[in-house]
mmCIF file of C-alpha atoms in Angstrom:
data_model
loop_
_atom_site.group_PDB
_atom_site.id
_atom_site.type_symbol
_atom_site.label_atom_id
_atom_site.label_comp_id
_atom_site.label_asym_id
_atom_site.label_seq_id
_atom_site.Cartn_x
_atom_site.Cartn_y
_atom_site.Cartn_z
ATOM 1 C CA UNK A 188 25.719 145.208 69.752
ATOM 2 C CA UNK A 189 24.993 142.274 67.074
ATOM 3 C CA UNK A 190 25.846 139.375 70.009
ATOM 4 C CA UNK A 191 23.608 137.131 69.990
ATOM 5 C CA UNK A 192 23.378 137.185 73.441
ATOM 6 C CA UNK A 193 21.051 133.746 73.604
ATOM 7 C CA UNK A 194 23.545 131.520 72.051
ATOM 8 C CA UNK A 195 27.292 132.675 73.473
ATOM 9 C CA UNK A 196 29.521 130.229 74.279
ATOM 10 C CA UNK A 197 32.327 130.373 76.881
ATOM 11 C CA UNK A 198 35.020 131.905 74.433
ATOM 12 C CA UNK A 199 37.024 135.103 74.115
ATOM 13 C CA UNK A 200 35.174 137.542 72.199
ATOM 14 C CA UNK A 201 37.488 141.194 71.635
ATOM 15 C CA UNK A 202 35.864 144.303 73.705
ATOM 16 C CA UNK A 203 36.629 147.487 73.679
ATOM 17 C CA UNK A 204 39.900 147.062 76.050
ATOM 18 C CA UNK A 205 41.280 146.286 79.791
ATOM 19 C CA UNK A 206 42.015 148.058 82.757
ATOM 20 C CA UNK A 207 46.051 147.877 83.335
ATOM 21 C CA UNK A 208 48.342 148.260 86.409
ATOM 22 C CA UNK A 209 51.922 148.504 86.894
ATOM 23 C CA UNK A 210 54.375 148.172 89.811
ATOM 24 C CA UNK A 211 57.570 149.174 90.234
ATOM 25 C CA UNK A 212 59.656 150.504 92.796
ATOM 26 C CA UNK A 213 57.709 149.624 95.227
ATOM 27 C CA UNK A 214 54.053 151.427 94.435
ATOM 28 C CA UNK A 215 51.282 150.634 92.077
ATOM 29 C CA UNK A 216 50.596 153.037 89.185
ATOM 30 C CA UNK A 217 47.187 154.633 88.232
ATOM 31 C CA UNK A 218 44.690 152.222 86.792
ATOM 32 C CA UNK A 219 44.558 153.027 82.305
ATOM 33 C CA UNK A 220 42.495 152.056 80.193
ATOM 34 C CA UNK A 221 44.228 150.234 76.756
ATOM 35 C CA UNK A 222 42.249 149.214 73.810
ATOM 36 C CA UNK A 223 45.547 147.369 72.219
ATOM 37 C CA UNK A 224 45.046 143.626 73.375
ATOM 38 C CA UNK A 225 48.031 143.024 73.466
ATOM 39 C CA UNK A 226 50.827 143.480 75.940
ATOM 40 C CA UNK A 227 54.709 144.545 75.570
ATOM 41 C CA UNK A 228 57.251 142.776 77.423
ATOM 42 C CA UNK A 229 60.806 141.739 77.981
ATOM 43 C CA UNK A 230 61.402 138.732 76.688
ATOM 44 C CA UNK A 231 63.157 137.377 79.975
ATOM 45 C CA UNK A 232 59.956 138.343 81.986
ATOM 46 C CA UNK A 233 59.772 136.440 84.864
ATOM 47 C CA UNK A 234 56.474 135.386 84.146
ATOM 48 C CA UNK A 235 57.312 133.598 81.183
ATOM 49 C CA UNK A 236 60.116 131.988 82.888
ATOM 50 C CA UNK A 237 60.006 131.103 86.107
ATOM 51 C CA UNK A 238 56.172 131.103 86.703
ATOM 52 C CA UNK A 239 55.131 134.063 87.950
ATOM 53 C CA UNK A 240 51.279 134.303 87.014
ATOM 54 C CA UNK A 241 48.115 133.965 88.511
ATOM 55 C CA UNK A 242 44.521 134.792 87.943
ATOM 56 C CA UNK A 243 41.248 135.011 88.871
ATOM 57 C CA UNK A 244 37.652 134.627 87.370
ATOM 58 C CA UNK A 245 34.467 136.405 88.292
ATOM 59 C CA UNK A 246 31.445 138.163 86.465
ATOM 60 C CA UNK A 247 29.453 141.096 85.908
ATOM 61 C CA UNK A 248 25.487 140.906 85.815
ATOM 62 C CA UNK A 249 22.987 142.780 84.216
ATOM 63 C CA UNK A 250 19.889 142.684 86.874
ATOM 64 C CA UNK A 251 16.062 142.882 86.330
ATOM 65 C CA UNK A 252 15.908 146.475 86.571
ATOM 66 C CA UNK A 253 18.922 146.898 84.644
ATOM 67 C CA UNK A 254 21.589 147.582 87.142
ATOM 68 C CA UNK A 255 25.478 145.998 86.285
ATOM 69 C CA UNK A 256 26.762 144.279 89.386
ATOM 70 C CA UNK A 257 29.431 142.179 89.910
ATOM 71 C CA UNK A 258 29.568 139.490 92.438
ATOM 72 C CA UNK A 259 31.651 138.946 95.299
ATOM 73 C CA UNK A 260 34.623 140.690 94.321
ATOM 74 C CA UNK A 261 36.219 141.269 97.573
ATOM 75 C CA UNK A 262 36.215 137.302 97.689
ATOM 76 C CA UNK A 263 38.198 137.195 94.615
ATOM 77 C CA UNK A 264 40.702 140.222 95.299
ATOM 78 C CA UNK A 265 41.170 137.666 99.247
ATOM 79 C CA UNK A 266 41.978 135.041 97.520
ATOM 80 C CA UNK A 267 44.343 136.896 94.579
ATOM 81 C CA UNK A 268 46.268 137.996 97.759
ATOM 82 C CA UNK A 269 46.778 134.560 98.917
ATOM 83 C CA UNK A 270 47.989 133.083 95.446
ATOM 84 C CA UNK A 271 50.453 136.120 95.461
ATOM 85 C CA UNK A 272 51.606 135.183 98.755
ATOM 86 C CA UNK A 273 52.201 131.667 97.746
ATOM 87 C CA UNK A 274 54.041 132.430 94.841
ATOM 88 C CA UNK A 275 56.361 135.866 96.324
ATOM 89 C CA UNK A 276 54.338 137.950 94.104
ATOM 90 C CA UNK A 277 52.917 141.771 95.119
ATOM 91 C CA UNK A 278 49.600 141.431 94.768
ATOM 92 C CA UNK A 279 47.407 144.483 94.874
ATOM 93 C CA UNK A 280 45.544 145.828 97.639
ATOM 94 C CA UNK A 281 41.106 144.915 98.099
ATOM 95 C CA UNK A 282 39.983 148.632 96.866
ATOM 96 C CA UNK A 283 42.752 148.323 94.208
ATOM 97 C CA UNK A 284 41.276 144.738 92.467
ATOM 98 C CA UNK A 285 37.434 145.827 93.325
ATOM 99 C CA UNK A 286 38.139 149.516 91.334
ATOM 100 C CA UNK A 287 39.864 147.578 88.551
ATOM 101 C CA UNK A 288 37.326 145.209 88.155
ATOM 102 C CA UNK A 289 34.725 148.328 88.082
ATOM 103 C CA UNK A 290 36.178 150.117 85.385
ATOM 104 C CA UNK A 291 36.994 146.791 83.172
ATOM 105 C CA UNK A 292 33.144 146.567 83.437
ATOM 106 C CA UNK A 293 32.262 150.502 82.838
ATOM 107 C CA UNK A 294 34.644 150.680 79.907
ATOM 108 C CA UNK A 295 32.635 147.552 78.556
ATOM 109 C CA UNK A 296 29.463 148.211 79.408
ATOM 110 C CA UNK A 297 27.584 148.097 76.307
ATOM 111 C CA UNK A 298 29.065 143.949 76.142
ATOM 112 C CA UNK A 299 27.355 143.264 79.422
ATOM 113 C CA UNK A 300 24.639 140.925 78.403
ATOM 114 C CA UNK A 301 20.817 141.400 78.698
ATOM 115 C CA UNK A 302 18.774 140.125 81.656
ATOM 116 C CA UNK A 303 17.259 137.106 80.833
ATOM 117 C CA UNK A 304 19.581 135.857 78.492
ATOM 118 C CA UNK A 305 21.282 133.457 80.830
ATOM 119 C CA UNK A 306 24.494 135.254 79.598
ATOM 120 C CA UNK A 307 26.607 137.397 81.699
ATOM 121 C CA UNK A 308 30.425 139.134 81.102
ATOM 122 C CA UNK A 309 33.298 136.885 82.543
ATOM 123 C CA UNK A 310 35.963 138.944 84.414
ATOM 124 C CA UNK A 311 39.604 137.810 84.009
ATOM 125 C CA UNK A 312 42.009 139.518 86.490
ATOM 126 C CA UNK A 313 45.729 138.647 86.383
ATOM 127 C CA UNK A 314 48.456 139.482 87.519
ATOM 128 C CA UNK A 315 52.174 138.449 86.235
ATOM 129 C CA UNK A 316 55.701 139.434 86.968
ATOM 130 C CA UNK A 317 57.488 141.223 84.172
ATOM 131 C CA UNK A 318 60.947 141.927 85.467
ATOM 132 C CA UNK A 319 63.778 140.601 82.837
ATOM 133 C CA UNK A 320 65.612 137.998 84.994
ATOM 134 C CA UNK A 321 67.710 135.155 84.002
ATOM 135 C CA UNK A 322 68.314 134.021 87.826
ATOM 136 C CA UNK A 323 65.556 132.007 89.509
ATOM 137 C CA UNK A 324 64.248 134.769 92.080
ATOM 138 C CA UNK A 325 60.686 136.908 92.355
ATOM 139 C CA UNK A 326 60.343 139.716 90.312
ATOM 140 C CA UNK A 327 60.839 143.261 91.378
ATOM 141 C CA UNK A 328 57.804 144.369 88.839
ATOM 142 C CA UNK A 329 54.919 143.365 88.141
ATOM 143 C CA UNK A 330 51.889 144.263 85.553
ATOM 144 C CA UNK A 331 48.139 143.891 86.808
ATOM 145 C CA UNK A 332 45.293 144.050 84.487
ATOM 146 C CA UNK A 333 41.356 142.872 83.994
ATOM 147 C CA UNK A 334 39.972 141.857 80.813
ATOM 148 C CA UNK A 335 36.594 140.988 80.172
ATOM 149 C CA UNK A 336 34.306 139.103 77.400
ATOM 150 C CA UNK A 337 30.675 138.322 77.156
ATOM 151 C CA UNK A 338 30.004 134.454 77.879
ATOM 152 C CA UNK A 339 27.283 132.144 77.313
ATOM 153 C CA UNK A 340 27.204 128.668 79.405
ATOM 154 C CA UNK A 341 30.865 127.017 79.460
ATOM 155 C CA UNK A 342 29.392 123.335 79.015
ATOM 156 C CA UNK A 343 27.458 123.681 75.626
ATOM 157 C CA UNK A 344 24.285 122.080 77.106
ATOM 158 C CA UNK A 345 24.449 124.117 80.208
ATOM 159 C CA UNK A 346 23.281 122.724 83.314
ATOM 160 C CA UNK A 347 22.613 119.232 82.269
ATOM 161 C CA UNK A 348 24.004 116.298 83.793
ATOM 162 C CA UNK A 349 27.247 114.780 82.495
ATOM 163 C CA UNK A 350 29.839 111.744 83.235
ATOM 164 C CA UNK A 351 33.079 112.042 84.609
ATOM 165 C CA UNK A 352 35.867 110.099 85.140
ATOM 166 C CA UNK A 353 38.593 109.605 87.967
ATOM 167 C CA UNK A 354 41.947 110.382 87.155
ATOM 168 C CA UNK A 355 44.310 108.111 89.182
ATOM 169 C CA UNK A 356 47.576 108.404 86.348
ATOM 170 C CA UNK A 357 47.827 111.914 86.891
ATOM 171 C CA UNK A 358 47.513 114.567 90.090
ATOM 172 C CA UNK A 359 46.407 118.115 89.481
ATOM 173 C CA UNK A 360 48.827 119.293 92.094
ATOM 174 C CA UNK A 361 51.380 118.073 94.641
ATOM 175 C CA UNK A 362 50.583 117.547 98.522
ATOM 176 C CA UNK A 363 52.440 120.774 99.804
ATOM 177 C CA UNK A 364 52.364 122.548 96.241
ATOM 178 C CA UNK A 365 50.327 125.286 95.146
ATOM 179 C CA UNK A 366 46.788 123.469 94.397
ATOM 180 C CA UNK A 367 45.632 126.137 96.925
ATOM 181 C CA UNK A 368 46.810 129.154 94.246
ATOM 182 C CA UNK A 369 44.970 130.055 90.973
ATOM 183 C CA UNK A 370 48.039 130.111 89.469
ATOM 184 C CA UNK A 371 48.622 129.043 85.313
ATOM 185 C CA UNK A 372 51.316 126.695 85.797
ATOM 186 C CA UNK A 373 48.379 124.728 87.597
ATOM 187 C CA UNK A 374 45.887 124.361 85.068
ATOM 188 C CA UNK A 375 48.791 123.522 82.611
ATOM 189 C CA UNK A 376 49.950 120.448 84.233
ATOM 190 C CA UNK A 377 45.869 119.368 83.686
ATOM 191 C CA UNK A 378 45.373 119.990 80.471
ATOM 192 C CA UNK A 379 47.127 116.539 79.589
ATOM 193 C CA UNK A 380 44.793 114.556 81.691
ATOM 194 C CA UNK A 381 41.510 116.566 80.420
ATOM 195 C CA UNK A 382 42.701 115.436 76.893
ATOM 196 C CA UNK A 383 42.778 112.075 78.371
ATOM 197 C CA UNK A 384 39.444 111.785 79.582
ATOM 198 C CA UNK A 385 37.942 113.498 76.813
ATOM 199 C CA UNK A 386 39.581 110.942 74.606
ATOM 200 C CA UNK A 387 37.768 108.674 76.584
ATOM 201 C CA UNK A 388 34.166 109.863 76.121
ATOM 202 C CA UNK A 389 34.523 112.245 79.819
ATOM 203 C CA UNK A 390 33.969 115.646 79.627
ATOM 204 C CA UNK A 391 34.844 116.413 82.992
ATOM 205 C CA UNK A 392 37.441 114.656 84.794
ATOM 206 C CA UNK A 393 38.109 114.022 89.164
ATOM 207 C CA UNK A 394 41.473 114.504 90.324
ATOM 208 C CA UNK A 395 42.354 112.149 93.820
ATOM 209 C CA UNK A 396 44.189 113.520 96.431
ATOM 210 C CA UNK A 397 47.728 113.794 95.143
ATOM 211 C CA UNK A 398 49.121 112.074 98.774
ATOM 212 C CA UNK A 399 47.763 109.147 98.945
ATOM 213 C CA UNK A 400 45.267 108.799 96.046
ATOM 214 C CA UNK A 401 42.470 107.124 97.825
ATOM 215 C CA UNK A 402 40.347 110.699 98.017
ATOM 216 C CA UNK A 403 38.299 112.885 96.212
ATOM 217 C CA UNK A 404 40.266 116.326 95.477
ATOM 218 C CA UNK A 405 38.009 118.051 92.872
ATOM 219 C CA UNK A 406 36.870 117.884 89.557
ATOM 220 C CA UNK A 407 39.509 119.007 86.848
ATOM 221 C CA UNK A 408 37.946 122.636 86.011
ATOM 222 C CA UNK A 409 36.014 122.990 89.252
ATOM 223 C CA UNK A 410 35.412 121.847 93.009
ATOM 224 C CA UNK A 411 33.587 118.677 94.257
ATOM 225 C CA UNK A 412 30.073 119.056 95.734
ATOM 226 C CA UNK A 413 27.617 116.222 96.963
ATOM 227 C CA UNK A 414 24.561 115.877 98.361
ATOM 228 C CA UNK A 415 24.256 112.604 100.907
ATOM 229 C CA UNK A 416 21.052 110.674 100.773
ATOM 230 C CA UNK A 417 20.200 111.959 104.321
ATOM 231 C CA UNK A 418 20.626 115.640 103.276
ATOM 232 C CA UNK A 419 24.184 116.670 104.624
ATOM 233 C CA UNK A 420 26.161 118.961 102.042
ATOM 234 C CA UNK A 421 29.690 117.596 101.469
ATOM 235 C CA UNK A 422 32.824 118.871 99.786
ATOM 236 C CA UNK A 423 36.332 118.463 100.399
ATOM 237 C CA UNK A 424 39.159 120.398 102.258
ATOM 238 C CA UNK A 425 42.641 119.956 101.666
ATOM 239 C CA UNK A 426 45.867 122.301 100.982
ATOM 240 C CA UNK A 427 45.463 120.806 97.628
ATOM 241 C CA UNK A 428 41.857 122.169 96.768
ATOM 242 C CA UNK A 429 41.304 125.363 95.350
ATOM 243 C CA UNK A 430 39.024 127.363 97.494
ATOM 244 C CA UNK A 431 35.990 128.373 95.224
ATOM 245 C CA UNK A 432 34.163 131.453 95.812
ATOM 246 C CA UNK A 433 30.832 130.027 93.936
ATOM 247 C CA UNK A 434 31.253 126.656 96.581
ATOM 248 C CA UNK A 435 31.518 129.153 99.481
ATOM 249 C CA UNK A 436 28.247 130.978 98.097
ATOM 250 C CA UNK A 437 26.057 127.697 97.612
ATOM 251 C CA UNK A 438 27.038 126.476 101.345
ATOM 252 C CA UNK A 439 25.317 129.670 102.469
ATOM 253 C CA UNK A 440 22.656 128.874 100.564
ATOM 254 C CA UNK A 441 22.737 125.300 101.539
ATOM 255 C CA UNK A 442 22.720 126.386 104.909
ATOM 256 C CA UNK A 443 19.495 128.905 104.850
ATOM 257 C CA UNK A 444 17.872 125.585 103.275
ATOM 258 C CA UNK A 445 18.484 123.650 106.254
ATOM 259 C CA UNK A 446 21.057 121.137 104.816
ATOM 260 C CA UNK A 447 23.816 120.339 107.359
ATOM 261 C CA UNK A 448 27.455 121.128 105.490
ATOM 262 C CA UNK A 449 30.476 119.356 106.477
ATOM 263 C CA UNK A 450 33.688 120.079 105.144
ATOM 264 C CA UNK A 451 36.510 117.318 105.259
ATOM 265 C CA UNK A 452 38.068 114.191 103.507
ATOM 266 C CA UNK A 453 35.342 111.878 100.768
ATOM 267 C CA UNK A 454 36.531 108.650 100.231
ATOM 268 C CA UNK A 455 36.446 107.475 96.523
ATOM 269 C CA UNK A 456 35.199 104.397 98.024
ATOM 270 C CA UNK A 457 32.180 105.791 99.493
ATOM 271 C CA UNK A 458 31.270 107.948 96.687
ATOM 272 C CA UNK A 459 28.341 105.503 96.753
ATOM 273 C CA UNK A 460 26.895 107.780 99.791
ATOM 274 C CA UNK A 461 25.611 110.663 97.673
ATOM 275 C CA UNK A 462 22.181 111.111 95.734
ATOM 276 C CA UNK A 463 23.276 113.898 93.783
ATOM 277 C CA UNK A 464 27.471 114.913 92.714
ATOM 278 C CA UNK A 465 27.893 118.733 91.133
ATOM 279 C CA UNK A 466 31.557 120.389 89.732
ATOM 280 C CA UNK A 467 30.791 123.832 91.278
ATOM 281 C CA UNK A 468 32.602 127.606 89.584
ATOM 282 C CA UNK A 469 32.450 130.673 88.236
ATOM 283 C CA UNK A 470 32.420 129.286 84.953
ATOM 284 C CA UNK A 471 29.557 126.374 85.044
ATOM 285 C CA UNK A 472 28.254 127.653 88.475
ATOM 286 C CA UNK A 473 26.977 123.813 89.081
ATOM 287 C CA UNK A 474 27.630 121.503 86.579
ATOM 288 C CA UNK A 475 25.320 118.464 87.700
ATOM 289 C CA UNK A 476 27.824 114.836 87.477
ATOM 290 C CA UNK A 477 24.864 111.751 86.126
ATOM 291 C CA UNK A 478 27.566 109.412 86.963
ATOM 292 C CA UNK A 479 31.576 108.750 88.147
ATOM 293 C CA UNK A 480 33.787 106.059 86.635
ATOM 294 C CA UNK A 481 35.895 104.977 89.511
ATOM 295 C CA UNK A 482 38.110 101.805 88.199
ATOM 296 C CA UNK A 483 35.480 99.090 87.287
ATOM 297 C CA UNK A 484 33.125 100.705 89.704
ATOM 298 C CA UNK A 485 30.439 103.321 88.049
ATOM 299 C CA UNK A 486 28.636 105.118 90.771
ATOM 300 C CA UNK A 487 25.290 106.632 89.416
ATOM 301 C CA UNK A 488 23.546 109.512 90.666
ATOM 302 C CA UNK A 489 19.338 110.481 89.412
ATOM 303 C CA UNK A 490 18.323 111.284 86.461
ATOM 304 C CA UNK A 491 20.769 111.495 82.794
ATOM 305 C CA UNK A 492 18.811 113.837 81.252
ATOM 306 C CA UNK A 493 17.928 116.029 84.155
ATOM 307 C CA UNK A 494 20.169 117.374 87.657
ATOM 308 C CA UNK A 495 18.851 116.165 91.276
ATOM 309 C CA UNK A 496 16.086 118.965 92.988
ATOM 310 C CA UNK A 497 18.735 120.258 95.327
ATOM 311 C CA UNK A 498 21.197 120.895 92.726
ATOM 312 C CA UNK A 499 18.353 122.688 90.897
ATOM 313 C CA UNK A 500 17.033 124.526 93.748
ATOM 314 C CA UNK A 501 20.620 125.573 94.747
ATOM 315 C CA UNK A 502 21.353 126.901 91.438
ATOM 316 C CA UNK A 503 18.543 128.650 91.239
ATOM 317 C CA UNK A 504 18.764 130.085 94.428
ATOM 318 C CA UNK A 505 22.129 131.542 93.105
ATOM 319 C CA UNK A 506 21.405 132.787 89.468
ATOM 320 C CA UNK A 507 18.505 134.555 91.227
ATOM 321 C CA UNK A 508 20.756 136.760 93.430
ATOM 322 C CA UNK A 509 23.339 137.252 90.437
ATOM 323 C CA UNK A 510 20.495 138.795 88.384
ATOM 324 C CA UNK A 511 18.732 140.695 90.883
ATOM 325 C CA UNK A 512 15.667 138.234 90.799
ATOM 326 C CA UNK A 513 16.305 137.474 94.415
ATOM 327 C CA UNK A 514 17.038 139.802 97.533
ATOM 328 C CA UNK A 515 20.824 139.551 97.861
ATOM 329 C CA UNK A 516 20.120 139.015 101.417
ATOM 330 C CA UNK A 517 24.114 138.498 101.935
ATOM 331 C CA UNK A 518 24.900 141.471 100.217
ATOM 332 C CA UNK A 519 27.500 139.729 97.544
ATOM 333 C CA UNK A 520 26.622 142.355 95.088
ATOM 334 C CA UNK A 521 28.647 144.803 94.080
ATOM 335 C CA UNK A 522 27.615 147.631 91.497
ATOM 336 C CA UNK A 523 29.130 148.894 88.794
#
């Protein structure tokens, strides 16, 4: 490999090829390999339709002593389920996703990046359905694949602190929609409003709670973390919200710290009550938030050039385990 491994960003970059997976007739096929990126389909595919397309987003890690892993992919392959579910979709089975994802990664092992790089290969699973249909109704087929591509940090300054800005115009999802499923249609409706707040100097925008507007949902490309000035971990649940994997992972952390985590509604208003405010994924893992534009109210939080210590600590704490610099003590590692 000529990568240079140091400076990726968070693009696509071509590999050698993806793991595919076809159903029909009621059964999943045998996992292939295909080095064409490209897929054949009909062009009234349901998915291209009517909708029917979700994904997830995980990685592979190259460890100290040089071990691939990937991490927490039976979290991933849960929640692909429950996206499938939400949207009438056949979603394939735990040992199905996990096997996928393990060949994706074999087949490409030569583009996982080197320890101590701070890069790592991003895992795309998705699934779509691909029976011809003019008539609004699930599909009958359905094509599951994984594609993966090395990836550096997805912010271009990595974990450094950055502004964001409340979007009250626009809601991400609606209150009994799918905002709990990874699914595309949901991340199209917000590309409109990331354009807007980019326009406006943001980076990173905070969707409100589509119902009543008066709460924090989460952040645009990731979920809403804060730390309180008395040391209580906060982020909000809702049918609305996304449930993160990597905001799952940091509570456990969080927890073996001694912080106090409490799950339930945050008040715009009383975003005032946190010391530190992170936008928590796979992608960014934390992405520290210096400050929120709420209105004509800017709520400020540490240091611009530098994220709070429990931030730090917490991210730490969870890049160690990914690259086998800590004892993965939960056993969230799976290897390749």
């Amino acid at each position: 490999m000529t990568l240079d491994w140091k400076n990726l960003g968070f693009q696509y970059l071509p590999t050698h090829g993806h793991i595919q997976c076809d159903f029909a007739d009621g059964k999943w096929g045998a996992l292939a390999f295909k080095t064409e990126p490209y897929l054949q389909m009909h062009v009234a595919a349901n998915c291209l339709h009517y909708g029917q397309a979700i994904f997830e987003g995980l990685k592979a890690f190259r460890t100290r002593d040089d071990k691939v892993v990937l991490f927490r992919p039976d979290r991933n392959a849960d929640r692909m389920r429950g996206s499938a579910e939400r949207l009438c979709m056949e979603a394939p089975s735990n040992e199905l996703f996990i096997e996928a994802c393990r060949q994706a990664v074999a087949q490409n092992i030569d583009f996982v990046p080197p320890h101590g790089t701070g890069a790592s290969l991003y895992v795309r699973p998705l699934l779509i359905g691909t029976e011809a249909t003019v008539g609004i109704k699930a599909s009958s087929t359905y094509t599951f694949l994984i594609l993966v591509t090395p990836v550096g940090p997805y912010y271009k300054d990595g974990f450094h602190p950055v502004e964001a800005l409340v979007m009250l115009e626009y809601d991400r999802a609606a209150p009994n929609g799918t905002g709990r499923a990874k699914t595309a249609g949901n991340y199209a409706a917000s590309l409109l409003p990331g354009l807007v707040g980019k326009k406006k100097g943001f980076p990173i925008i905070l969707f409100a709670d589509p119902k009543e507007n008066k709460y924090v949902d989460e952040f645009g490309t990731s979920n809403f973390i804060g730390i309180t000035k008395d040391g209580v971990y906060k982020t909000p649940e809702s049918g609305s919200i996304l449930q993160s994997v990597t905001n799952e992972s940091l509570q456990s952390l969080a927890d073996d710290m001694g912080l106090k985590i409490n799950r339930g509604p945050i008040a715009l208003d009383s975003l005032n009550q946190f010391s530190e405010v992170g936008a928590c994924g796979t992608a960014a893992v934390i992405t520290p938030i210096h400050a929120i534009h709420y209105g004509d109210r800017v709520f400020r939080y540490g240091d611009k050039d530098r994220a709070g210590e429990t931030l730090t600590n917490l991210y730490k704490a969870l890049q160690a385990i990914q690259y086998g610099d800590a004892w993965d003590r939960y056993g969230w590692l799976v290897p390749v």
